[in-house]
């Protein structure tokens, strides 16, 4: 009798969980949090214009998080481990761009932006270098682990070690001082309709993030290598059986992740300042975005990044900006409690 | 000279030896069925042939070339394709994308012709070519898996339990397709639980037990062998 009652309880709790742990539930919870937050802010005499500006800035921050997050979700999809050194790659990319801006003669500003062509050149030069660094790390560290079928924990620990290693190299070369791409130069603020005030640079960040994300999407969806990457992420064993050289797919994945991390790092550095631990602080928002958008799903990473970015900026309407990382953490916990699979589901759903 | 020649292969996982000194051959355009009890090493033999497991001893020759040290992606290019028993389709990809991945190593063009050939063999796949393979029934998935393996027009097709988990009607359909493929000149090596049915369509068969070959003969002679019938065909 007691056993039957217990089983009935289990069935009931499973039914409740099935009803609660849905994608709709996660979407509506997040939407509700935003609505309530905005309502409380308005009640606390924060102006509507400021809230709209915060949302606009959040979208830009989402672009930066998204550029890092897509690389993270790609490497997770193909290699099946969380790469804790991704933040260090973001820092490395930002500093390599800085090295180029520092070395070459600077041109005049491009249009309304605070940077000149040497900044763009820095990203173009930095991206493949970080890609090659990723490849080298893979050869030395992850490939031997792969051929020994090492456990997930070893991969995660190895990547954590790499995070400190790469960060230390950044410290050695560029020291721990704060740096700016253009010291003393500020990006002019633009007045957009609805009372939104944003910097031209922020619009550039959003545009670049959008273009790169679209490029990644097209590459994954329509090119032969992109299909091979999706196939390898879906079923690595079968990919080998079907004639795909999975080591080559992994190499391309690292190159892409490194290049996107560089773009993200340069954008992040442009919007604030450069310091060796900058990528490390971006790691939590990136992971939160990737998990929220369903890990392994590049479009999901961007959606998650935009939500995290907007939430982080919007939170400053009522609380100190110092709590920014905590906002990402709270959203991550909400996601894991309600629907660990995330908002979008696996890439094939 | 046989198409595939497995000579004295011993291999296994970790320290566990699964196959000991197994030898077999497959001729051009031949259907060869491997039967035997569960755990006899039938699937292991197939994985060793396809380069997913390194043999500890022995050689594997295909089209007069030693292939036992090659990676699967290199073996595919020699004209051999493999359909695993489970997880044999890319569930996130559409039917058409699955077929395109099947032709991944095809560099000379002719992708559309290959697709058309497969669609002719499995008209159902043409109807559902934009569907994700993960949303399809077991029988349809088996068609996708076989279709992708046929995209490179292989000389030898390895089928691991093509009828596993399928309804009797679908089993009949798949077996019928296997014979049709074979008539176009593709040699077939298959492992089957459905031993009686597979021996009926096979030109030759091998009985594998405890990782060794026990009996070999034409499909018919194995079917009529009282020992084989008693031990492996369930009476």
JSON list of C-alpha atoms in Angstrom, two decimals, chain B:
[
{"chain": "B", "resi": 1, "resn": "UNK", "atom": "CA", "xyz": [41.90, -12.93, -56.19]},
{"chain": "B", "resi": 2, "resn": "UNK", "atom": "CA", "xyz": [39.14, -12.15, -53.70]},
{"chain": "B", "resi": 3, "resn": "UNK", "atom": "CA", "xyz": [37.88, -8.62, -53.19]},
{"chain": "B", "resi": 4, "resn": "UNK", "atom": "CA", "xyz": [38.39, -8.76, -49.42]},
{"chain": "B", "resi": 5, "resn": "UNK", "atom": "CA", "xyz": [40.75, -11.14, -47.68]},
{"chain": "B", "resi": 6, "resn": "UNK", "atom": "CA", "xyz": [40.90, -11.34, -43.90]},
{"chain": "B", "resi": 7, "resn": "UNK", "atom": "CA", "xyz": [43.84, -13.49, -42.87]},
{"chain": "B", "resi": 8, "resn": "UNK", "atom": "CA", "xyz": [44.37, -14.74, -39.32]},
{"chain": "B", "resi": 9, "resn": "UNK", "atom": "CA", "xyz": [43.04, -11.64, -37.61]},
{"chain": "B", "resi": 10, "resn": "UNK", "atom": "CA", "xyz": [43.19, -11.46, -33.82]},
{"chain": "B", "resi": 11, "resn": "UNK", "atom": "CA", "xyz": [41.88, -8.37, -32.07]},
{"chain": "B", "resi": 12, "resn": "UNK", "atom": "CA", "xyz": [39.75, -7.03, -29.23]},
{"chain": "B", "resi": 13, "resn": "UNK", "atom": "CA", "xyz": [39.06, -4.16, -26.87]},
{"chain": "B", "resi": 14, "resn": "UNK", "atom": "CA", "xyz": [41.62, -3.25, -24.21]},
{"chain": "B", "resi": 15, "resn": "UNK", "atom": "CA", "xyz": [42.99, -6.54, -22.94]},
{"chain": "B", "resi": 16, "resn": "UNK", "atom": "CA", "xyz": [39.95, -8.58, -23.91]},
{"chain": "B", "resi": 17, "resn": "UNK", "atom": "CA", "xyz": [40.57, -10.68, -26.97]},
{"chain": "B", "resi": 18, "resn": "UNK", "atom": "CA", "xyz": [37.35, -10.95, -29.00]},
{"chain": "B", "resi": 19, "resn": "UNK", "atom": "CA", "xyz": [38.52, -12.43, -32.29]},
{"chain": "B", "resi": 20, "resn": "UNK", "atom": "CA", "xyz": [41.18, -15.10, -32.51]},
{"chain": "B", "resi": 21, "resn": "UNK", "atom": "CA", "xyz": [42.77, -16.02, -35.78]},
{"chain": "B", "resi": 22, "resn": "UNK", "atom": "CA", "xyz": [39.74, -15.34, -37.97]},
{"chain": "B", "resi": 23, "resn": "UNK", "atom": "CA", "xyz": [40.08, -15.73, -41.72]},
{"chain": "B", "resi": 24, "resn": "UNK", "atom": "CA", "xyz": [37.51, -15.12, -44.41]},
{"chain": "B", "resi": 25, "resn": "UNK", "atom": "CA", "xyz": [37.18, -13.82, -47.93]},
{"chain": "B", "resi": 26, "resn": "UNK", "atom": "CA", "xyz": [34.60, -12.10, -50.08]},
{"chain": "B", "resi": 27, "resn": "UNK", "atom": "CA", "xyz": [34.62, -12.31, -53.87]},
{"chain": "B", "resi": 28, "resn": "UNK", "atom": "CA", "xyz": [33.46, -9.67, -56.35]},
{"chain": "B", "resi": 29, "resn": "UNK", "atom": "CA", "xyz": [29.67, -9.15, -56.29]},
{"chain": "B", "resi": 30, "resn": "UNK", "atom": "CA", "xyz": [29.16, -11.76, -53.62]},
{"chain": "B", "resi": 31, "resn": "UNK", "atom": "CA", "xyz": [26.77, -11.66, -50.66]},
{"chain": "B", "resi": 32, "resn": "UNK", "atom": "CA", "xyz": [28.47, -13.15, -47.62]},
{"chain": "B", "resi": 33, "resn": "UNK", "atom": "CA", "xyz": [26.56, -13.57, -44.41]},
{"chain": "B", "resi": 34, "resn": "UNK", "atom": "CA", "xyz": [28.27, -13.89, -41.03]},
{"chain": "B", "resi": 35, "resn": "UNK", "atom": "CA", "xyz": [26.15, -15.67, -38.47]},
{"chain": "B", "resi": 36, "resn": "UNK", "atom": "CA", "xyz": [26.77, -16.85, -34.95]},
{"chain": "B", "resi": 37, "resn": "UNK", "atom": "CA", "xyz": [25.52, -16.47, -31.39]},
{"chain": "B", "resi": 38, "resn": "UNK", "atom": "CA", "xyz": [25.52, -13.18, -29.51]},
{"chain": "B", "resi": 39, "resn": "UNK", "atom": "CA", "xyz": [28.99, -12.13, -28.45]},
{"chain": "B", "resi": 40, "resn": "UNK", "atom": "CA", "xyz": [30.68, -14.26, -31.08]},
{"chain": "B", "resi": 41, "resn": "UNK", "atom": "CA", "xyz": [32.54, -11.25, -32.43]},
{"chain": "B", "resi": 42, "resn": "UNK", "atom": "CA", "xyz": [30.54, -10.65, -35.62]},
{"chain": "B", "resi": 43, "resn": "UNK", "atom": "CA", "xyz": [30.33, -6.88, -35.22]},
{"chain": "B", "resi": 44, "resn": "UNK", "atom": "CA", "xyz": [33.93, -6.77, -33.97]},
{"chain": "B", "resi": 45, "resn": "UNK", "atom": "CA", "xyz": [35.06, -8.46, -37.17]},
{"chain": "B", "resi": 46, "resn": "UNK", "atom": "CA", "xyz": [33.27, -5.80, -39.18]},
{"chain": "B", "resi": 47, "resn": "UNK", "atom": "CA", "xyz": [34.82, -2.98, -37.16]},
{"chain": "B", "resi": 48, "resn": "UNK", "atom": "CA", "xyz": [38.27, -4.49, -37.63]},
{"chain": "B", "resi": 49, "resn": "UNK", "atom": "CA", "xyz": [37.74, -4.69, -41.39]},
{"chain": "B", "resi": 50, "resn": "UNK", "atom": "CA", "xyz": [36.67, -1.06, -41.47]},
{"chain": "B", "resi": 51, "resn": "UNK", "atom": "CA", "xyz": [39.62, 0.24, -39.48]},
{"chain": "B", "resi": 52, "resn": "UNK", "atom": "CA", "xyz": [37.65, 1.14, -36.33]},
{"chain": "B", "resi": 53, "resn": "UNK", "atom": "CA", "xyz": [39.72, -1.42, -34.43]},
{"chain": "B", "resi": 54, "resn": "UNK", "atom": "CA", "xyz": [43.39, -2.20, -35.06]},
{"chain": "B", "resi": 55, "resn": "UNK", "atom": "CA", "xyz": [44.07, -5.94, -35.49]},
{"chain": "B", "resi": 56, "resn": "UNK", "atom": "CA", "xyz": [46.66, -7.28, -33.04]},
{"chain": "B", "resi": 57, "resn": "UNK", "atom": "CA", "xyz": [47.79, -9.92, -35.53]},
{"chain": "B", "resi": 58, "resn": "UNK", "atom": "CA", "xyz": [46.89, -10.83, -39.07]},
{"chain": "B", "resi": 59, "resn": "UNK", "atom": "CA", "xyz": [46.28, -8.89, -42.26]},
{"chain": "B", "resi": 60, "resn": "UNK", "atom": "CA", "xyz": [43.28, -7.44, -44.06]},
{"chain": "B", "resi": 61, "resn": "UNK", "atom": "CA", "xyz": [43.60, -6.99, -47.81]},
{"chain": "B", "resi": 62, "resn": "UNK", "atom": "CA", "xyz": [41.08, -5.15, -49.97]},
{"chain": "B", "resi": 63, "resn": "UNK", "atom": "CA", "xyz": [41.47, -4.95, -53.73]},
{"chain": "B", "resi": 64, "resn": "UNK", "atom": "CA", "xyz": [44.99, -6.37, -53.29]},
{"chain": "B", "resi": 65, "resn": "UNK", "atom": "CA", "xyz": [45.98, -3.59, -50.92]},
{"chain": "B", "resi": 66, "resn": "UNK", "atom": "CA", "xyz": [46.82, -3.98, -47.25]},
{"chain": "B", "resi": 67, "resn": "UNK", "atom": "CA", "xyz": [44.30, -1.82, -45.32]},
{"chain": "B", "resi": 68, "resn": "UNK", "atom": "CA", "xyz": [44.65, -2.93, -41.71]},
{"chain": "B", "resi": 69, "resn": "UNK", "atom": "CA", "xyz": [46.60, 0.19, -40.68]},
{"chain": "B", "resi": 70, "resn": "UNK", "atom": "CA", "xyz": [44.33, 2.72, -42.41]},
{"chain": "B", "resi": 71, "resn": "UNK", "atom": "CA", "xyz": [41.91, 5.14, -40.77]},
{"chain": "B", "resi": 72, "resn": "UNK", "atom": "CA", "xyz": [38.20, 4.72, -41.62]},
{"chain": "B", "resi": 73, "resn": "UNK", "atom": "CA", "xyz": [38.21, 7.91, -43.70]},
{"chain": "B", "resi": 74, "resn": "UNK", "atom": "CA", "xyz": [41.00, 6.45, -45.81]},
{"chain": "B", "resi": 75, "resn": "UNK", "atom": "CA", "xyz": [39.26, 3.08, -46.14]},
{"chain": "B", "resi": 76, "resn": "UNK", "atom": "CA", "xyz": [36.11, 4.80, -47.45]},
{"chain": "B", "resi": 77, "resn": "UNK", "atom": "CA", "xyz": [38.18, 6.10, -50.37]},
{"chain": "B", "resi": 78, "resn": "UNK", "atom": "CA", "xyz": [39.28, 2.58, -51.32]},
{"chain": "B", "resi": 79, "resn": "UNK", "atom": "CA", "xyz": [35.69, 1.66, -52.18]},
{"chain": "B", "resi": 80, "resn": "UNK", "atom": "CA", "xyz": [34.31, 0.13, -49.01]},
{"chain": "B", "resi": 81, "resn": "UNK", "atom": "CA", "xyz": [31.40, 1.55, -47.00]},
{"chain": "B", "resi": 82, "resn": "UNK", "atom": "CA", "xyz": [29.94, 0.51, -43.68]},
{"chain": "B", "resi": 83, "resn": "UNK", "atom": "CA", "xyz": [26.51, 0.76, -42.08]},
{"chain": "B", "resi": 84, "resn": "UNK", "atom": "CA", "xyz": [26.79, 0.42, -38.29]},
{"chain": "B", "resi": 85, "resn": "UNK", "atom": "CA", "xyz": [24.04, -1.35, -36.39]},
{"chain": "B", "resi": 86, "resn": "UNK", "atom": "CA", "xyz": [22.98, 1.58, -34.20]},
{"chain": "B", "resi": 87, "resn": "UNK", "atom": "CA", "xyz": [23.36, 5.35, -34.43]},
{"chain": "B", "resi": 88, "resn": "UNK", "atom": "CA", "xyz": [23.84, 5.00, -38.15]},
{"chain": "B", "resi": 89, "resn": "UNK", "atom": "CA", "xyz": [22.26, 8.29, -39.27]},
{"chain": "B", "resi": 90, "resn": "UNK", "atom": "CA", "xyz": [22.99, 11.92, -38.40]},
{"chain": "B", "resi": 91, "resn": "UNK", "atom": "CA", "xyz": [19.80, 12.71, -36.50]},
{"chain": "B", "resi": 92, "resn": "UNK", "atom": "CA", "xyz": [20.28, 16.52, -36.65]},
{"chain": "B", "resi": 93, "resn": "UNK", "atom": "CA", "xyz": [20.73, 16.52, -40.40]},
{"chain": "B", "resi": 94, "resn": "UNK", "atom": "CA", "xyz": [18.11, 16.20, -43.10]},
{"chain": "B", "resi": 95, "resn": "UNK", "atom": "CA", "xyz": [17.88, 13.12, -45.28]},
{"chain": "B", "resi": 96, "resn": "UNK", "atom": "CA", "xyz": [19.52, 14.98, -48.13]},
{"chain": "B", "resi": 97, "resn": "UNK", "atom": "CA", "xyz": [22.34, 16.26, -45.91]},
{"chain": "B", "resi": 98, "resn": "UNK", "atom": "CA", "xyz": [22.90, 12.72, -44.66]},
{"chain": "B", "resi": 99, "resn": "UNK", "atom": "CA", "xyz": [23.34, 11.59, -48.24]},
{"chain": "B", "resi": 100, "resn": "UNK", "atom": "CA", "xyz": [25.69, 14.49, -48.97]},
{"chain": "B", "resi": 101, "resn": "UNK", "atom": "CA", "xyz": [27.83, 13.54, -45.99]},
{"chain": "B", "resi": 102, "resn": "UNK", "atom": "CA", "xyz": [27.84, 10.01, -47.40]},
{"chain": "B", "resi": 103, "resn": "UNK", "atom": "CA", "xyz": [29.48, 11.47, -50.51]},
{"chain": "B", "resi": 104, "resn": "UNK", "atom": "CA", "xyz": [31.88, 13.58, -48.45]},
{"chain": "B", "resi": 105, "resn": "UNK", "atom": "CA", "xyz": [35.00, 12.19, -50.11]},
{"chain": "B", "resi": 106, "resn": "UNK", "atom": "CA", "xyz": [33.52, 12.55, -53.60]},
{"chain": "B", "resi": 107, "resn": "UNK", "atom": "CA", "xyz": [35.56, 15.25, -55.29]},
{"chain": "B", "resi": 108, "resn": "UNK", "atom": "CA", "xyz": [34.89, 14.76, -58.97]},
{"chain": "B", "resi": 109, "resn": "UNK", "atom": "CA", "xyz": [31.28, 15.96, -59.00]},
{"chain": "B", "resi": 110, "resn": "UNK", "atom": "CA", "xyz": [28.39, 13.71, -59.94]},
{"chain": "B", "resi": 111, "resn": "UNK", "atom": "CA", "xyz": [26.74, 14.24, -56.54]},
{"chain": "B", "resi": 112, "resn": "UNK", "atom": "CA", "xyz": [23.30, 14.69, -58.08]},
{"chain": "B", "resi": 113, "resn": "UNK", "atom": "CA", "xyz": [23.56, 11.47, -60.11]},
{"chain": "B", "resi": 114, "resn": "UNK", "atom": "CA", "xyz": [24.51, 9.53, -56.99]},
{"chain": "B", "resi": 115, "resn": "UNK", "atom": "CA", "xyz": [21.58, 11.05, -55.08]},
{"chain": "B", "resi": 116, "resn": "UNK", "atom": "CA", "xyz": [19.23, 10.14, -57.92]},
{"chain": "B", "resi": 117, "resn": "UNK", "atom": "CA", "xyz": [20.48, 6.54, -57.88]},
{"chain": "B", "resi": 118, "resn": "UNK", "atom": "CA", "xyz": [19.83, 6.30, -54.14]},
{"chain": "B", "resi": 119, "resn": "UNK", "atom": "CA", "xyz": [16.41, 7.95, -54.48]},
{"chain": "B", "resi": 120, "resn": "UNK", "atom": "CA", "xyz": [15.56, 5.42, -57.18]},
{"chain": "B", "resi": 121, "resn": "UNK", "atom": "CA", "xyz": [16.48, 2.61, -54.81]},
{"chain": "B", "resi": 122, "resn": "UNK", "atom": "CA", "xyz": [14.55, 4.19, -51.91]},
{"chain": "B", "resi": 123, "resn": "UNK", "atom": "CA", "xyz": [11.78, 6.43, -53.35]},
{"chain": "B", "resi": 124, "resn": "UNK", "atom": "CA", "xyz": [10.62, 7.09, -49.78]},
{"chain": "B", "resi": 125, "resn": "UNK", "atom": "CA", "xyz": [13.82, 9.07, -49.14]},
{"chain": "B", "resi": 126, "resn": "UNK", "atom": "CA", "xyz": [13.07, 11.35, -52.06]},
{"chain": "B", "resi": 127, "resn": "UNK", "atom": "CA", "xyz": [9.65, 12.15, -50.61]},
{"chain": "B", "resi": 128, "resn": "UNK", "atom": "CA", "xyz": [11.18, 12.96, -47.26]},
{"chain": "B", "resi": 129, "resn": "UNK", "atom": "CA", "xyz": [14.48, 14.46, -48.32]},
{"chain": "B", "resi": 130, "resn": "UNK", "atom": "CA", "xyz": [14.02, 17.67, -46.30]},
{"chain": "B", "resi": 131, "resn": "UNK", "atom": "CA", "xyz": [13.06, 15.81, -43.13]},
{"chain": "B", "resi": 132, "resn": "UNK", "atom": "CA", "xyz": [15.48, 15.53, -40.23]},
{"chain": "B", "resi": 133, "resn": "UNK", "atom": "CA", "xyz": [16.65, 11.93, -39.94]},
{"chain": "B", "resi": 134, "resn": "UNK", "atom": "CA", "xyz": [16.02, 12.05, -36.17]},
{"chain": "B", "resi": 135, "resn": "UNK", "atom": "CA", "xyz": [12.29, 12.36, -36.80]},
{"chain": "B", "resi": 136, "resn": "UNK", "atom": "CA", "xyz": [12.03, 9.23, -38.92]},
{"chain": "B", "resi": 137, "resn": "UNK", "atom": "CA", "xyz": [10.97, 5.65, -38.16]},
{"chain": "B", "resi": 138, "resn": "UNK", "atom": "CA", "xyz": [13.47, 2.85, -37.66]},
{"chain": "B", "resi": 139, "resn": "UNK", "atom": "CA", "xyz": [12.91, 1.46, -41.14]},
{"chain": "B", "resi": 140, "resn": "UNK", "atom": "CA", "xyz": [13.30, 4.85, -42.79]},
{"chain": "B", "resi": 141, "resn": "UNK", "atom": "CA", "xyz": [16.49, 5.46, -40.82]},
{"chain": "B", "resi": 142, "resn": "UNK", "atom": "CA", "xyz": [17.86, 2.17, -42.08]},
{"chain": "B", "resi": 143, "resn": "UNK", "atom": "CA", "xyz": [17.12, 3.37, -45.62]},
{"chain": "B", "resi": 144, "resn": "UNK", "atom": "CA", "xyz": [18.94, 6.66, -44.90]},
{"chain": "B", "resi": 145, "resn": "UNK", "atom": "CA", "xyz": [21.89, 4.74, -43.45]},
{"chain": "B", "resi": 146, "resn": "UNK", "atom": "CA", "xyz": [22.11, 2.36, -46.43]},
{"chain": "B", "resi": 147, "resn": "UNK", "atom": "CA", "xyz": [21.55, 5.20, -48.86]},
{"chain": "B", "resi": 148, "resn": "UNK", "atom": "CA", "xyz": [24.40, 7.29, -47.38]},
{"chain": "B", "resi": 149, "resn": "UNK", "atom": "CA", "xyz": [26.72, 4.27, -47.51]},
{"chain": "B", "resi": 150, "resn": "UNK", "atom": "CA", "xyz": [25.86, 3.78, -51.19]},
{"chain": "B", "resi": 151, "resn": "UNK", "atom": "CA", "xyz": [26.57, 7.39, -52.18]},
{"chain": "B", "resi": 152, "resn": "UNK", "atom": "CA", "xyz": [30.17, 6.57, -53.11]},
{"chain": "B", "resi": 153, "resn": "UNK", "atom": "CA", "xyz": [29.15, 3.57, -55.24]},
{"chain": "B", "resi": 154, "resn": "UNK", "atom": "CA", "xyz": [31.31, 1.21, -53.17]},
{"chain": "B", "resi": 155, "resn": "UNK", "atom": "CA", "xyz": [32.62, -2.16, -54.36]},
{"chain": "B", "resi": 156, "resn": "UNK", "atom": "CA", "xyz": [31.89, -3.64, -50.95]},
{"chain": "B", "resi": 157, "resn": "UNK", "atom": "CA", "xyz": [29.14, -2.73, -48.51]},
{"chain": "B", "resi": 158, "resn": "UNK", "atom": "CA", "xyz": [29.36, -3.83, -44.87]},
{"chain": "B", "resi": 159, "resn": "UNK", "atom": "CA", "xyz": [25.98, -4.15, -43.17]},
{"chain": "B", "resi": 160, "resn": "UNK", "atom": "CA", "xyz": [25.81, -4.71, -39.42]},
{"chain": "B", "resi": 161, "resn": "UNK", "atom": "CA", "xyz": [22.40, -6.18, -38.54]},
{"chain": "B", "resi": 162, "resn": "UNK", "atom": "CA", "xyz": [20.38, -4.29, -41.15]},
{"chain": "B", "resi": 163, "resn": "UNK", "atom": "CA", "xyz": [17.15, -5.87, -39.90]},
{"chain": "B", "resi": 164, "resn": "UNK", "atom": "CA", "xyz": [17.62, -5.19, -36.17]},
{"chain": "B", "resi": 165, "resn": "UNK", "atom": "CA", "xyz": [14.50, -3.80, -34.53]},
{"chain": "B", "resi": 166, "resn": "UNK", "atom": "CA", "xyz": [12.44, -3.59, -37.72]},
{"chain": "B", "resi": 167, "resn": "UNK", "atom": "CA", "xyz": [8.92, -4.86, -38.35]},
{"chain": "B", "resi": 168, "resn": "UNK", "atom": "CA", "xyz": [8.78, -8.06, -40.46]},
{"chain": "B", "resi": 169, "resn": "UNK", "atom": "CA", "xyz": [7.43, -6.19, -43.47]},
{"chain": "B", "resi": 170, "resn": "UNK", "atom": "CA", "xyz": [10.26, -3.66, -43.32]},
{"chain": "B", "resi": 171, "resn": "UNK", "atom": "CA", "xyz": [12.82, -6.49, -42.90]},
{"chain": "B", "resi": 172, "resn": "UNK", "atom": "CA", "xyz": [11.53, -8.00, -46.12]},
{"chain": "B", "resi": 173, "resn": "UNK", "atom": "CA", "xyz": [11.78, -4.65, -47.89]},
{"chain": "B", "resi": 174, "resn": "UNK", "atom": "CA", "xyz": [15.34, -4.00, -46.68]},
{"chain": "B", "resi": 175, "resn": "UNK", "atom": "CA", "xyz": [16.48, -7.51, -47.65]},
{"chain": "B", "resi": 176, "resn": "UNK", "atom": "CA", "xyz": [14.91, -7.03, -51.06]},
{"chain": "B", "resi": 177, "resn": "UNK", "atom": "CA", "xyz": [16.85, -3.77, -51.47]},
{"chain": "B", "resi": 178, "resn": "UNK", "atom": "CA", "xyz": [20.08, -5.52, -50.43]},
{"chain": "B", "resi": 179, "resn": "UNK", "atom": "CA", "xyz": [19.60, -8.07, -53.20]},
{"chain": "B", "resi": 180, "resn": "UNK", "atom": "CA", "xyz": [18.83, -5.27, -55.67]},
{"chain": "B", "resi": 181, "resn": "UNK", "atom": "CA", "xyz": [22.02, -3.44, -54.69]},
{"chain": "B", "resi": 182, "resn": "UNK", "atom": "CA", "xyz": [23.99, -6.64, -55.03]},
{"chain": "B", "resi": 183, "resn": "UNK", "atom": "CA", "xyz": [22.65, -7.17, -58.57]},
{"chain": "B", "resi": 184, "resn": "UNK", "atom": "CA", "xyz": [24.33, -3.90, -59.58]},
{"chain": "B", "resi": 185, "resn": "UNK", "atom": "CA", "xyz": [27.66, -5.50, -58.74]},
{"chain": "B", "resi": 186, "resn": "UNK", "atom": "CA", "xyz": [28.18, -4.41, -55.12]},
{"chain": "B", "resi": 187, "resn": "UNK", "atom": "CA", "xyz": [29.60, -7.13, -52.91]},
{"chain": "B", "resi": 188, "resn": "UNK", "atom": "CA", "xyz": [27.92, -7.37, -49.50]},
{"chain": "B", "resi": 189, "resn": "UNK", "atom": "CA", "xyz": [29.20, -8.55, -46.16]},
{"chain": "B", "resi": 190, "resn": "UNK", "atom": "CA", "xyz": [26.43, -8.73, -43.61]},
{"chain": "B", "resi": 191, "resn": "UNK", "atom": "CA", "xyz": [26.09, -9.72, -40.00]},
{"chain": "B", "resi": 192, "resn": "UNK", "atom": "CA", "xyz": [22.61, -10.89, -39.10]},
{"chain": "B", "resi": 193, "resn": "UNK", "atom": "CA", "xyz": [20.64, -12.13, -36.13]},
{"chain": "B", "resi": 194, "resn": "UNK", "atom": "CA", "xyz": [18.03, -13.13, -38.63]},
{"chain": "B", "resi": 195, "resn": "UNK", "atom": "CA", "xyz": [20.31, -16.01, -39.65]},
{"chain": "B", "resi": 196, "resn": "UNK", "atom": "CA", "xyz": [17.94, -18.17, -41.64]},
{"chain": "B", "resi": 197, "resn": "UNK", "atom": "CA", "xyz": [16.65, -15.36, -43.82]},
{"chain": "B", "resi": 198, "resn": "UNK", "atom": "CA", "xyz": [20.09, -13.93, -44.42]},
{"chain": "B", "resi": 199, "resn": "UNK", "atom": "CA", "xyz": [21.56, -17.29, -45.41]},
{"chain": "B", "resi": 200, "resn": "UNK", "atom": "CA", "xyz": [18.75, -17.73, -47.91]},
{"chain": "B", "resi": 201, "resn": "UNK", "atom": "CA", "xyz": [19.88, -14.66, -49.80]},
{"chain": "B", "resi": 202, "resn": "UNK", "atom": "CA", "xyz": [23.62, -15.11, -49.27]},
{"chain": "B", "resi": 203, "resn": "UNK", "atom": "CA", "xyz": [25.94, -16.76, -51.74]},
{"chain": "B", "resi": 204, "resn": "UNK", "atom": "CA", "xyz": [28.17, -17.93, -48.92]},
{"chain": "B", "resi": 205, "resn": "UNK", "atom": "CA", "xyz": [28.21, -17.79, -45.17]},
{"chain": "B", "resi": 206, "resn": "UNK", "atom": "CA", "xyz": [30.55, -18.07, -42.21]},
{"chain": "B", "resi": 207, "resn": "UNK", "atom": "CA", "xyz": [29.62, -19.24, -38.76]},
{"chain": "B", "resi": 208, "resn": "UNK", "atom": "CA", "xyz": [31.52, -17.43, -36.04]},
{"chain": "B", "resi": 209, "resn": "UNK", "atom": "CA", "xyz": [31.51, -18.67, -32.44]},
{"chain": "B", "resi": 210, "resn": "UNK", "atom": "CA", "xyz": [33.69, -17.62, -29.49]},
{"chain": "B", "resi": 211, "resn": "UNK", "atom": "CA", "xyz": [35.69, -15.41, -31.81]},
{"chain": "B", "resi": 212, "resn": "UNK", "atom": "CA", "xyz": [36.77, -18.17, -34.18]},
{"chain": "B", "resi": 213, "resn": "UNK", "atom": "CA", "xyz": [35.43, -19.32, -37.50]},
{"chain": "B", "resi": 214, "resn": "UNK", "atom": "CA", "xyz": [33.75, -22.67, -37.10]},
{"chain": "B", "resi": 215, "resn": "UNK", "atom": "CA", "xyz": [31.98, -23.48, -40.35]},
{"chain": "B", "resi": 216, "resn": "UNK", "atom": "CA", "xyz": [32.04, -21.99, -43.79]},
{"chain": "B", "resi": 217, "resn": "UNK", "atom": "CA", "xyz": [30.06, -22.86, -46.88]},
{"chain": "B", "resi": 218, "resn": "UNK", "atom": "CA", "xyz": [27.45, -21.76, -49.36]},
{"chain": "B", "resi": 219, "resn": "UNK", "atom": "CA", "xyz": [24.33, -20.26, -47.88]},
{"chain": "B", "resi": 220, "resn": "UNK", "atom": "CA", "xyz": [22.33, -23.32, -48.79]},
{"chain": "B", "resi": 221, "resn": "UNK", "atom": "CA", "xyz": [24.79, -25.83, -47.39]},
{"chain": "B", "resi": 222, "resn": "UNK", "atom": "CA", "xyz": [24.88, -23.97, -44.07]},
{"chain": "B", "resi": 223, "resn": "UNK", "atom": "CA", "xyz": [21.09, -23.94, -43.96]},
{"chain": "B", "resi": 224, "resn": "UNK", "atom": "CA", "xyz": [21.06, -27.68, -44.50]},
{"chain": "B", "resi": 225, "resn": "UNK", "atom": "CA", "xyz": [23.91, -28.45, -42.10]},
{"chain": "B", "resi": 226, "resn": "UNK", "atom": "CA", "xyz": [22.28, -30.17, -39.10]},
{"chain": "B", "resi": 227, "resn": "UNK", "atom": "CA", "xyz": [24.92, -28.90, -36.64]},
{"chain": "B", "resi": 228, "resn": "UNK", "atom": "CA", "xyz": [24.58, -25.31, -37.78]},
{"chain": "B", "resi": 229, "resn": "UNK", "atom": "CA", "xyz": [20.81, -25.61, -37.70]},
{"chain": "B", "resi": 230, "resn": "UNK", "atom": "CA", "xyz": [20.81, -27.04, -34.20]},
{"chain": "B", "resi": 231, "resn": "UNK", "atom": "CA", "xyz": [23.34, -24.60, -32.76]},
{"chain": "B", "resi": 232, "resn": "UNK", "atom": "CA", "xyz": [22.70, -21.33, -34.52]},
{"chain": "B", "resi": 233, "resn": "UNK", "atom": "CA", "xyz": [19.41, -21.39, -36.35]},
{"chain": "B", "resi": 234, "resn": "UNK", "atom": "CA", "xyz": [17.26, -22.40, -33.43]},
{"chain": "B", "resi": 235, "resn": "UNK", "atom": "CA", "xyz": [16.38, -25.96, -34.53]}
]
